[in-house]
Coordinates of C-alpha atoms and ligand atoms in Angstrom, one line a residue:
Chain A
X88 CA -0.3 -0.2 -0.1
X89 CA 2.8 2.3 0.5
X90 CA 4.1 2.1 -2.6
X91 CA 0.4 3.2 -4.0
X92 CA 0.8 5.9 -2.0
X93 CA 4.3 7.0 -3.5
X94 CA 3.7 5.9 -6.7
X95 CA 0.1 8.5 -6.7
X96 CA 1.8 11.0 -4.7
X97 CA 3.0 13.2 -7.4
X98 CA -0.4 13.2 -9.2
X99 CA -2.0 14.1 -6.3
X100 CA 0.6 17.3 -5.4
X101 CA 0.6 18.2 -9.5
X102 CA -3.2 18.4 -9.0
X103 CA -2.9 20.4 -5.6
X104 CA -1.6 23.0 -7.3
X105 CA -3.6 23.4 -9.3
X106 CA -6.8 23.9 -6.9
X107 CA -4.2 25.1 -5.4
X108 CA -2.8 28.1 -7.7
X109 CA -7.0 28.7 -9.3
X110 CA -7.5 29.4 -4.5
X111 CA -4.6 32.0 -5.0
X112 CA -6.1 33.5 -8.5
X113 CA -9.5 34.5 -7.0
X114 CA -8.4 35.4 -3.4
X115 CA -5.9 37.8 -4.7
X116 CA -9.6 39.5 -5.7
X117 CA -10.5 39.3 -1.9
X118 CA -7.5 40.5 -0.8
X119 CA -7.0 43.1 -2.8
X120 CA -9.8 45.2 -2.8
X121 CA -10.2 43.9 1.1
X122 CA -6.6 46.2 1.6
X123 CA -7.7 49.0 -0.4
X124 CA -11.6 49.2 1.7
X125 CA -10.9 46.6 4.2
X126 CA -14.2 45.4 2.2
X127 CA -14.9 41.4 2.0
X128 CA -15.8 41.2 -1.3
X129 CA -18.9 38.2 -1.4
X130 CA -20.0 39.6 -4.2
X131 CA -16.6 37.9 -6.2
X132 CA -17.4 34.5 -6.1
X133 CA -19.9 35.0 -8.7
X134 CA -17.6 37.9 -10.5
X135 CA -15.2 34.5 -11.0
X136 CA -17.6 32.3 -12.2
X137 CA -19.2 35.2 -14.2
X138 CA -15.3 34.8 -15.8
X139 CA -16.1 32.1 -16.7
X140 CA -19.2 31.5 -17.9
X141 CA -18.6 34.7 -21.2
X142 CA -15.1 32.6 -21.6
X143 CA -18.0 29.8 -22.0
X144 CA -20.3 30.9 -24.8
X145 CA -17.1 32.4 -26.1
X146 CA -16.3 29.1 -27.4
X147 CA -19.2 28.1 -27.9
X148 CA -20.5 30.4 -30.1
X149 CA -17.4 32.7 -31.5
X150 CA -14.5 29.7 -31.6
X151 CA -16.4 26.7 -32.2
X152 CA -14.7 26.1 -36.1
X153 CA -12.7 28.4 -36.3
X154 CA -10.7 26.3 -37.0
X155 CA -8.2 28.1 -34.3
X156 CA -5.5 25.8 -32.1
X157 CA -6.9 25.2 -28.5
X158 CA -4.8 27.3 -26.6
X159 CA -5.8 29.9 -28.9
X160 CA -9.1 29.3 -28.1
X161 CA -8.3 29.4 -24.1
X162 CA -6.3 32.2 -24.4
X163 CA -8.8 34.5 -26.8
X164 CA -11.7 32.9 -23.9
X165 CA -10.3 33.3 -20.5
X166 CA -8.9 37.7 -22.1
X167 CA -12.9 38.1 -23.2
X168 CA -14.0 35.8 -20.0
X169 CA -11.4 38.2 -17.6
X170 CA -12.2 41.5 -19.5
X171 CA -15.8 40.7 -18.8
X172 CA -15.3 40.1 -15.4
X173 CA -12.9 42.8 -14.7
X174 CA -15.6 45.1 -15.7
X175 CA -18.5 44.0 -13.8
X176 CA -16.5 43.9 -11.3
X177 CA -15.9 47.9 -11.5
X178 CA -20.7 48.1 -12.5
X179 CA -20.7 46.0 -8.4
X180 CA -17.9 48.6 -7.2
X181 CA -20.0 51.5 -8.8
X182 CA -23.0 50.8 -9.2
X183 CA -23.5 49.2 -4.8
X184 CA -20.6 49.5 -3.2
X185 CA -19.5 53.8 -4.3
X186 CA -22.9 55.6 -2.5
X187 CA -22.6 53.8 0.7
X188 CA -19.2 54.6 1.2
X189 CA -19.5 58.2 0.4
X190 CA -22.5 58.5 2.5
X191 CA -20.4 56.9 4.6
X192 CA -22.0 53.9 6.2
X193 CA -21.1 52.1 8.3
X194 CA -19.3 49.3 7.8
X195 CA -22.0 46.4 8.4
X196 CA -24.0 47.3 5.7
X197 CA -21.5 47.7 2.0
X198 CA -21.3 44.0 3.9
X199 CA -24.8 43.0 3.2
X200 CA -24.8 44.1 -0.2
X201 CA -22.6 42.0 -1.2
X202 CA -24.1 39.3 0.1
X203 CA -27.3 40.6 -1.6
X204 CA -25.5 41.8 -5.1
X205 CA -24.0 37.9 -5.0
X206 CA -27.2 36.1 -4.7
X207 CA -28.7 38.8 -7.5
X208 CA -26.0 38.2 -9.7
X209 CA -26.1 33.4 -9.1
X210 CA -29.9 34.1 -10.2
X211 CA -30.1 37.1 -13.1
X212 CA -26.9 34.6 -14.7
X213 CA -29.9 31.5 -14.1
X214 CA -32.1 33.9 -14.7
X215 CA -30.6 34.9 -19.1
X216 CA -28.7 31.4 -19.5
X217 CA -32.0 29.5 -18.6
X218 CA -33.8 31.6 -21.9
X219 CA -31.1 29.8 -23.9
X220 CA -31.4 26.6 -22.5
X221 CA -29.1 25.2 -19.8
X222 CA -28.2 27.0 -17.1
X223 CA -25.3 24.4 -16.8
X224 CA -22.7 25.4 -18.9
X225 CA -20.5 23.3 -19.6
X226 CA -17.0 23.0 -20.9
X227 CA -16.2 22.2 -24.1
X228 CA -14.3 18.9 -25.1
X229 CA -11.3 19.4 -27.1
X230 CA -9.3 16.4 -27.2
X231 CA -5.5 18.0 -27.3
X232 CA -6.1 19.2 -23.7
X233 CA -6.5 15.9 -22.4
X234 CA -3.4 14.6 -24.5
X235 CA -0.7 13.2 -21.5
X236 CA 2.5 14.2 -21.6
X237 CA 4.6 11.3 -19.9
X238 CA 7.0 12.2 -17.5
X239 CA 8.3 8.8 -16.1
X240 CA 6.0 5.1 -16.0
X241 CA 3.8 7.0 -13.7
X242 CA 4.2 9.9 -13.4
X243 CA 1.5 11.9 -16.1
X244 CA 1.4 15.7 -17.3
X245 CA -2.2 16.6 -19.3
X246 CA -2.3 19.5 -21.3
X247 CA -5.1 20.6 -19.3
X248 CA -3.1 20.7 -16.5
X249 CA 0.0 22.1 -18.1
X250 CA -1.7 24.6 -19.6
X251 CA -3.5 26.4 -16.0
X252 CA -0.4 25.9 -14.1
X253 CA 2.3 28.0 -16.9
X254 CA -1.2 30.6 -16.7
X255 CA -2.1 31.4 -13.7
X256 CA 1.5 31.6 -12.3
X257 CA 1.6 34.3 -14.7
X258 CA -1.4 36.0 -13.1
X259 CA -0.3 35.9 -9.9
X260 CA 3.5 36.3 -11.2
X261 CA 2.2 39.8 -13.2
X262 CA 0.1 41.0 -10.3
X263 CA 2.2 41.4 -8.1
X264 CA 4.6 42.7 -10.0
X265 CA 1.9 44.9 -11.0
X266 CA 1.4 45.7 -6.9
X267 CA 5.2 46.1 -5.3
X268 CA 6.3 47.1 -7.9
X269 CA 4.6 50.2 -10.4
X270 CA 2.7 54.0 -9.6
X271 CA -0.4 52.1 -9.9
X272 CA 1.0 49.7 -7.1
X273 CA 2.2 52.2 -4.8
X274 CA -0.4 53.5 -5.2
X275 CA -2.9 51.1 -4.6
X276 CA -0.7 50.3 -1.3
X277 CA -1.2 54.1 -0.1
X278 CA -4.8 54.1 -0.7
X279 CA -4.9 50.7 1.2
X280 CA -2.7 52.4 4.3
X281 CA -4.2 56.7 4.7
X282 CA -6.7 57.5 1.8
X283 CA -6.6 60.7 2.9
X284 CA -3.4 61.1 2.7
X285 CA -3.9 59.8 -0.2
X286 CA -5.6 62.3 -1.0
X287 CA -2.8 64.9 -0.2
X288 CA -0.5 63.1 -3.0
X289 CA -3.0 63.5 -5.1
X290 CA -3.9 60.2 -5.7
X291 CA -7.5 59.9 -7.6
X292 CA -8.7 57.5 -4.2
X293 CA -12.0 56.2 -6.4
X294 CA -10.1 56.0 -9.5
X295 CA -8.1 53.5 -7.7
X296 CA -10.0 51.9 -5.9
X297 CA -12.2 50.9 -9.6
X298 CA -8.9 50.0 -10.8
X299 CA -8.3 47.5 -7.8
X300 CA -11.4 46.0 -8.4
X301 CA -11.4 45.6 -12.7
X302 CA -7.6 44.1 -11.5
X303 CA -9.2 42.0 -8.9
X304 CA -12.4 40.9 -11.4
X305 CA -10.2 39.8 -13.7
X306 CA -8.2 37.6 -11.8
X307 CA -10.9 36.4 -10.7
X308 CA -12.5 35.7 -14.1
X309 CA -9.2 34.6 -15.4
X310 CA -9.4 31.9 -12.8
X311 CA -13.2 31.6 -13.0
X312 CA -11.5 30.2 -16.6
X313 CA -9.2 27.8 -15.3
X314 CA -11.3 26.5 -12.7
X315 CA -13.6 25.6 -15.8
X316 CA -11.4 24.2 -18.0
X317 CA -10.5 22.0 -15.4
X318 CA -13.1 19.9 -13.8
X319 CA -15.5 21.0 -17.1
X320 CA -18.7 23.0 -16.1
X321 CA -19.7 26.4 -15.0
X322 CA -22.7 27.0 -13.7
X323 CA -24.9 30.1 -11.7
X324 CA -24.5 28.7 -8.7
X325 CA -21.0 27.2 -8.9
X326 CA -18.8 30.0 -8.1
X327 CA -19.5 30.1 -3.6
X328 CA -17.5 27.7 -2.6
X329 CA -14.8 28.3 -4.5
X330 CA -15.1 31.2 -3.9
X331 CA -15.9 30.6 -0.1
X332 CA -12.8 29.1 -0.3
X333 CA -10.6 31.4 -1.7
X334 CA -11.5 33.5 1.1
X335 CA -10.5 31.2 3.6
X336 CA -7.7 31.1 1.3
X337 CA -7.0 34.5 1.5
X338 CA -7.7 34.6 5.6
X339 CA -5.1 32.2 6.2
X340 CA -2.9 33.5 3.6
X341 CA -2.9 37.1 6.6
X342 CA -5.7 38.9 4.7
X343 CA -5.1 42.4 1.9
X344 CA -1.1 40.6 1.2
X345 CA -0.7 38.9 -2.1
X346 CA 1.5 37.2 -1.3
X347 CA -0.4 35.7 1.3
X348 CA -3.1 35.1 -1.1
X349 CA -1.1 32.6 -3.4
X350 CA 0.3 31.1 -0.2
X351 CA -1.9 30.1 1.5
X352 CA -4.4 28.9 -2.0
X353 CA -1.4 26.8 -2.8
X354 CA -1.7 25.5 1.2
X355 CA -5.4 25.4 0.8
X356 CA -5.2 23.2 -2.3
X357 CA -2.5 20.7 -2.0
X358 CA -4.1 20.4 1.4
X359 CA -7.8 19.1 -0.2
X360 CA -6.6 17.6 -2.8
X361 CA -4.0 15.2 -1.2
X362 CA -6.4 14.5 2.1
X363 CA -9.0 14.2 -0.6
X364 CA -6.7 11.6 -1.8
X365 CA -5.0 9.2 0.8
X366 CA -7.9 10.1 3.8
X367 CA -9.5 6.6 1.6
X368 CA -6.7 4.9 1.3
X369 CA -5.3 5.8 5.8
X370 CA -8.9 4.1 6.6
X371 CA -10.2 1.6 3.7
X372 CA -12.2 3.3 2.1
X373 CA -13.7 4.1 5.4
X374 CA -13.8 7.6 5.6
X375 CA -14.2 8.7 2.1
X376 CA -13.2 12.0 -0.1
X377 CA -15.9 13.9 0.8
X378 CA -15.1 14.5 4.7
X379 CA -11.9 16.3 3.0
X380 CA -12.8 19.7 4.2
X381 CA -13.5 18.7 7.7
X382 CA -9.7 17.5 7.8
X383 CA -8.6 20.4 5.9
X384 CA -10.4 23.0 7.4
X385 CA -9.4 22.0 10.7
X386 CA -5.7 22.1 9.9
X387 CA -6.9 25.8 8.6
X388 CA -9.2 25.9 12.2
X389 CA -5.7 25.3 14.2
X390 CA -3.1 27.1 11.7
X391 CA -5.3 30.6 12.1
X392 CA -5.3 29.5 16.5
X393 CA -2.1 30.0 16.4
X394 CA -1.7 32.9 13.2
X395 CA -4.4 34.6 14.1
X396 CA -2.9 37.5 11.5
X397 CA -2.7 35.0 8.9
X398 CA 0.7 33.4 7.5
X399 CA 1.9 36.4 6.1
X400 CA 0.1 38.5 8.7
X401 CA 0.5 41.9 9.3
X402 CA 1.4 41.9 13.2
X403 CA 4.2 39.6 11.6
X404 CA 5.9 41.6 9.1
X405 CA 5.7 45.3 11.4
X406 CA 9.1 45.8 11.6
X407 CA 11.2 44.6 8.3
Chain B
X248 CA -3.3 74.6 -13.8
X249 CA -0.3 77.2 -13.4
X250 CA -1.2 79.6 -11.7
X251 CA -0.1 83.2 -12.8
X252 CA 1.4 85.9 -10.6
X253 CA -0.3 88.5 -9.7
X254 CA -0.2 91.4 -7.3
X255 CA -2.1 90.1 -4.8
X256 CA -1.5 88.7 -2.2
X257 CA -0.4 84.8 -3.3
X258 CA -3.4 83.3 -1.5
X259 CA -6.2 84.2 0.0
X260 CA -9.3 83.0 2.1
X261 CA -11.4 85.1 2.1
X262 CA -14.9 84.5 4.6
X263 CA -15.2 80.5 4.8
X264 CA -17.9 78.9 6.7
X265 CA -16.7 75.6 7.3
X266 CA -19.5 72.7 9.2
X267 CA -18.5 68.4 10.3
X268 CA -22.0 67.8 9.8
X269 CA -23.5 70.7 11.6
X270 CA -21.4 71.4 13.8
X271 CA -20.0 74.3 13.2
X272 CA -15.7 74.5 13.1
X273 CA -14.9 77.7 11.1
X274 CA -17.4 80.4 11.8
X275 CA -15.9 83.0 8.3
X276 CA -12.3 82.4 8.8
X277 CA -10.4 85.1 6.6
X278 CA -6.4 85.7 6.4
X279 CA -4.1 85.9 3.3
X280 CA -0.3 84.6 2.7
X281 CA 1.6 87.2 0.1
X282 CA 4.4 84.8 -2.0
X283 CA 7.2 83.9 0.2
X284 CA 6.2 84.8 2.9
X285 CA 6.5 82.5 6.3
X286 CA 2.0 82.7 7.6
X287 CA 1.9 80.4 10.9
X288 CA -1.6 80.3 12.0
X289 CA -1.8 79.9 15.7
X290 CA -3.8 79.5 18.5
X291 CA -5.2 76.5 21.3
X292 CA -7.1 73.8 20.6
X293 CA -9.9 73.1 18.9
X294 CA -9.7 76.9 18.1
X295 CA -10.2 75.1 13.9
X296 CA -6.3 75.2 12.8
X297 CA -6.3 72.0 11.3
X298 CA -10.0 72.6 10.3
X299 CA -8.1 74.9 7.5
X300 CA -5.7 73.5 6.5
X301 CA -7.8 70.9 5.6
X302 CA -10.1 73.2 3.5
X303 CA -6.7 74.6 1.7
X304 CA -6.6 71.6 0.3
X305 CA -10.2 70.5 0.3
X306 CA -10.2 67.4 2.4
X307 CA -13.0 69.5 3.5
X308 CA -15.6 71.5 1.1
X309 CA -16.1 74.8 3.2
X310 CA -20.0 75.9 3.1
X311 CA -19.4 78.9 1.4
X312 CA -16.2 81.4 1.3
X313 CA -13.5 81.8 -0.7
X314 CA -10.1 80.4 -1.4
X315 CA -8.3 82.2 -4.3
X316 CA -5.2 81.4 -5.1
X317 CA -3.3 84.0 -7.1
X318 CA -7.1 86.0 -7.8
X319 CA -8.3 82.1 -9.0
X320 CA -10.9 80.5 -7.0
X321 CA -9.8 76.7 -6.1
X322 CA -12.8 75.8 -3.4
X323 CA -14.5 73.8 -6.4
X324 CA -11.2 71.6 -7.3
X325 CA -10.8 68.3 -6.7
X326 CA -8.6 67.5 -3.2
X327 CA -6.5 65.2 -5.8
X328 CA -6.7 68.5 -7.4
X329 CA -5.0 70.3 -5.7
X330 CA -1.9 69.8 -5.6
X331 CA -1.4 70.5 -9.5
X332 CA -1.8 73.7 -8.3
X333 CA 1.4 73.8 -6.2
X334 CA 0.5 73.2 -3.0
X335 CA 1.0 70.1 -0.5
X336 CA 0.3 70.4 2.9
X337 CA 2.1 68.2 5.8
X338 CA -0.6 66.8 7.7
X339 CA -1.5 66.6 11.4
X340 CA 0.4 63.6 13.6
X341 CA 2.8 63.5 10.2
X342 CA 0.9 60.3 7.9
X343 CA 3.2 58.2 7.3
X344 CA 2.4 55.6 4.9
X345 CA 3.8 53.3 7.9
X346 CA 4.0 49.8 5.0
X347 CA 5.7 51.8 2.7
X348 CA 9.1 52.4 2.8
X349 CA 11.4 55.6 3.0
X350 CA 11.9 55.5 -0.5
X351 CA 8.4 54.7 -2.1
X352 CA 7.0 57.6 0.6
X353 CA 9.1 59.6 -0.9
X354 CA 7.8 58.4 -5.0
X355 CA 4.0 58.2 -3.6
X356 CA 5.4 61.7 -2.9
X357 CA 6.1 62.1 -6.1
X358 CA 3.0 60.3 -7.9
X359 CA 2.2 63.4 -9.9
X360 CA 5.9 63.0 -12.1
X361 CA 5.8 60.4 -14.2
X362 CA 9.9 60.9 -15.7
X363 CA 11.9 58.5 -13.9
X364 CA 14.9 60.2 -13.4
X365 CA 13.0 63.7 -12.7
X366 CA 11.8 61.4 -9.2
X367 CA 15.0 60.0 -9.0
X368 CA 16.8 63.5 -9.1
X369 CA 14.1 65.2 -7.0
X370 CA 14.8 61.7 -4.3
X371 CA 18.6 62.8 -4.5
X372 CA 18.3 66.3 -3.3
X373 CA 15.9 64.9 -0.5
X374 CA 18.8 63.2 0.9
X375 CA 20.8 65.9 0.3
X376 CA 18.5 67.9 2.8
X377 CA 18.3 65.2 5.2
X378 CA 20.9 62.8 5.0
X379 CA 19.2 60.7 8.1
X380 CA 16.3 59.5 5.1
X381 CA 19.1 58.6 2.9
X382 CA 20.4 55.5 5.8
X383 CA 17.3 54.4 6.2
X384 CA 16.0 54.3 1.9
X385 CA 14.8 50.8 2.9
X386 CA 13.1 50.9 6.3
X387 CA 9.0 50.8 6.4
X388 CA 7.5 55.1 7.6
X389 CA 6.2 53.1 10.7
X390 CA 9.3 52.5 11.7
X391 CA 11.2 55.8 11.9
X392 CA 11.2 58.3 14.7
X393 CA 8.3 60.3 15.6
X394 CA 11.2 63.7 14.4
X395 CA 12.8 61.2 11.7
X396 CA 9.1 60.6 10.3
X397 CA 8.2 64.5 10.4
X398 CA 11.4 65.3 7.9
X399 CA 9.6 62.2 6.0
X400 CA 6.7 64.7 5.8
X401 CA 8.5 67.4 5.4
X402 CA 10.1 66.9 1.9
X403 CA 7.6 63.9 0.7
X404 CA 5.2 67.9 0.2
X405 CA 8.2 68.8 -1.0
X406 CA 8.5 66.3 -4.5
X407 CA 6.4 68.4 -6.3
X408 CA 8.6 71.5 -5.9
X409 CA 4.7 73.2 -4.5
X410 CA 5.1 76.9 -4.3
X411 CA 3.3 76.9 -1.7
X412 CA 3.4 74.1 1.4
X413 CA 1.2 73.8 4.1
X414 CA 2.5 72.5 7.3
X415 CA 0.4 70.9 10.1
X416 CA 2.4 71.4 13.8
X417 CA 5.3 70.0 12.5
X418 CA 6.9 70.0 15.7
X419 CA 4.0 67.9 18.1
X420 CA 5.5 65.6 20.3
X421 CA 9.9 66.4 19.2
X422 CA 12.4 67.0 21.7
X423 CA 13.4 70.5 22.0
X424 CA 17.2 69.5 20.0
X425 CA 14.3 68.5 16.8
X426 CA 12.3 71.5 17.0
X427 CA 14.9 73.5 16.8
X428 CA 16.5 71.4 13.6
X429 CA 12.7 71.3 11.7
X430 CA 12.2 75.2 12.0
X431 CA 15.0 75.5 10.5
X432 CA 14.2 73.2 8.1
X433 CA 10.6 76.2 7.5
X434 CA 13.1 78.9 7.3
X435 CA 15.1 77.4 3.8
X436 CA 12.2 75.8 2.3
X437 CA 11.3 79.4 2.8
X438 CA 14.8 81.4 1.6
X439 CA 14.4 78.4 -1.0
X440 CA 11.8 80.7 -1.8
X441 CA 8.7 78.8 -1.0
X442 CA 5.9 79.7 0.7
X443 CA 5.0 78.2 3.9
X444 CA 2.1 78.7 5.9
X445 CA 3.0 77.1 9.3
X446 CA -0.2 76.3 11.5
X447 CA 1.7 76.2 15.4
X448 CA 1.0 75.4 19.5
X449 CA 4.3 75.9 19.8
X450 CA 2.7 79.9 19.1
X451 CA 6.7 80.9 20.5
X452 CA 8.7 80.1 17.8
X453 CA 5.8 80.5 14.8
X454 CA 6.0 83.7 15.3
X455 CA 9.9 84.1 15.8
X456 CA 10.5 82.9 11.9
X457 CA 7.0 83.7 10.7
X458 CA 6.8 86.8 8.5
X459 CA 2.8 87.5 9.6
X460 CA 0.0 85.3 12.3
X461 CA -2.9 84.9 12.7
X462 CA -4.9 84.1 15.8
X463 CA -7.1 81.4 15.2
X464 CA -10.5 80.9 18.6
X465 CA -13.5 79.2 18.5
X466 CA -13.3 79.1 14.5
X467 CA -13.4 82.7 14.0
X468 CA -9.7 84.7 13.1
X469 CA -9.4 86.9 16.4
X470 CA -5.9 88.5 15.4
X471 CA -3.4 89.1 12.7
X472 CA -0.3 91.0 11.8
X473 CA 3.5 91.1 10.7
X474 CA 5.1 88.3 14.0
X475 CA 6.7 91.2 15.9
X476 CA 4.4 92.8 17.4
X477 CA 1.3 89.6 17.2
X478 CA 4.6 87.9 19.8
X479 CA 4.1 91.8 22.0
X480 CA 0.4 91.8 22.1
X481 CA -0.6 91.1 25.2
X482 CA -3.5 89.3 25.5
X483 CA -1.9 86.8 22.7
X484 CA 1.5 87.0 25.4
X485 CA -0.8 85.7 27.6
X486 CA -3.8 83.9 26.1
X487 CA -0.1 81.6 24.4
X488 CA 2.6 82.4 25.4
X489 CA 2.7 82.6 28.7
X490 CA 4.1 85.1 31.0
X491 CA 6.9 84.8 31.7
X492 CA 8.8 83.7 28.3
X493 CA 7.0 85.8 26.3
X494 CA 8.8 89.1 29.3
X495 CA 12.0 87.1 27.6
X496 CA 11.4 87.6 24.4
Ligands
ATP99 N1 -13.9 65.3 12.6 C1 -14.8 65.9 13.1 N2 -15.5 65.9 13.8 C2 -16.3 67.1 13.6 N3 -15.9 67.9 15.2 C3 -14.4 68.1 14.3 C4 -14.0 67.3 13.4 N4 -12.7 67.5 13.9 C5 -12.5 69.1 14.3 N5 -14.2 68.5 15.2 C6 -14.7 70.7 15.6 O1 -13.8 71.4 15.3 C7 -13.2 72.7 15.6 C8 -11.9 72.8 15.9 O2 -11.1 71.6 15.1 P1 -9.5 71.3 14.4 O3 -9.0 69.6 13.9 O4 -9.4 72.1 12.8 O5 -8.4 72.7 15.3 P2 -6.9 72.6 15.6 O6 -7.1 74.4 16.6 O7 -5.9 72.1 14.3 O8 -6.9 72.0 16.9 P3 -5.7 71.3 17.5 O9 -4.3 72.6 17.5 O10 -6.6 70.5 19.2 O11 -5.3 70.5 16.0 C9 -12.6 71.9 17.2 O12 -13.8 72.1 18.5 C10 -13.3 70.5 17.0 O13 -13.7 69.6 18.2
MG100 MG1 -5.1 71.1 14.7

């Protein structure tokens, strides 16, 4: 049995990494918005979902039969889905959150609004998709993505897995660079720390906040497309669970921190897949895969008890 | 937006009324600042000094009254646009971005500049002025001492090469030696051609370096004039300078 487990390990870790990178990409949207506004944007999981559904429609109605290489089709679909998600996030901020912000609403109010927007989007998408048929949208299948690259006798990696890893890592690296090295990123960090003083520096705070929503939305949308590619489908309600898990990942890493979101996301993804694979083996199927979340979240709670500010949380990094 | 030099005062405030909700903080304040001057606003706690500076920077919007820069009204401009008119603000309590490095704080001060080489040049210039900041270049702003933070706040406000610099209690919480240093810096900034509006509790020192001053009291300007005359005024002495200290002037 031990050899079985060892043989499975590389594939399990790779699958965990894929899921983790997707969580990380979603988590960025939560963490960036929380960073600048102190707001937990629960509608982010629906931004994720909309990105995926738009991409799927683009693949089905726009790109099918064009004969383009599947990778090019995927990249185009990601671009369109990501942009749609970005603009949706900006629209949500403009319509639902900013009016509360300028009126200095107590913190709980925008939080409730994010939940309202979340439910509103779920059923709006369900309504629209139902008009055209099934609201569960399968991701178009491409034999190309199923093709396996043989790394060793027991370790294979599919083109799908490889594509997701490369795209997600590119996205995360790009965002890290943006936040830490660019003028916009500096402005975002300044606004996160002190809005009034940022204005004194000539920073248009509303613009920076809108841009933050846009970038977080794009990342969420891209993550949605990758998630749909990995699991083969998306429906109006399937943003919720990965959304909650990505939010957990953001808190685990230390909310407000980009590095934390990545660390938390990858850790959670790997934990989930590894436990899902091995628990049934360890227990002779007495405890099934479905218990993976219970155990994964118990571990997270434990970690947070000992590091309440998250893995790279602020209280631990105050002096550098 | 560039402001033409005109014959009148560089900055003129006319009958400013400012509220926090229903609470009126400024009850019709008027004063002016000429180009090249240091003008100090003194007064006790809650007199309205910070409110006045916040209104000049448009962090607060006046309910009525006018603010003219070179004769042109600026009180309808948004806060982030005020900086472009050449007014920068060193806020009360310094307001350093604690989780940005010293260098990043300076870069944010130059946010409106786009030329990287120009930003680098100006950061070099502020390191010349404040050598201590160079030593702490890569440190988080929040880890600096109070005096160092005040230097950083001033350096940050100088990054855009402003025409007018607003300083809100730069001496607050600093040791006497450091206060001395900060006031020397303010004077040299002024000598380099910048107009200074200085808010201070430390009225004695403020009046010493200022050309003119105004005394604020519960949202009114109750007195104004040449700094040395104000310093000798008996009511100012008893209210803000303390009897014996002032007698030694
Ligand atoms: N955010 C606020 N909300 C309500 N009232 C305020 C607010 N800020 C200031 N005030 C009130 O406005 C008045 C002027 O305050 P301001 O901060 O301008 O005084 P100040 O002269 O700067 O005093 P200090 O020397 O203590 O800094 C005070 O009565 C104060 O209580
Ligand atoms: Mg004050």
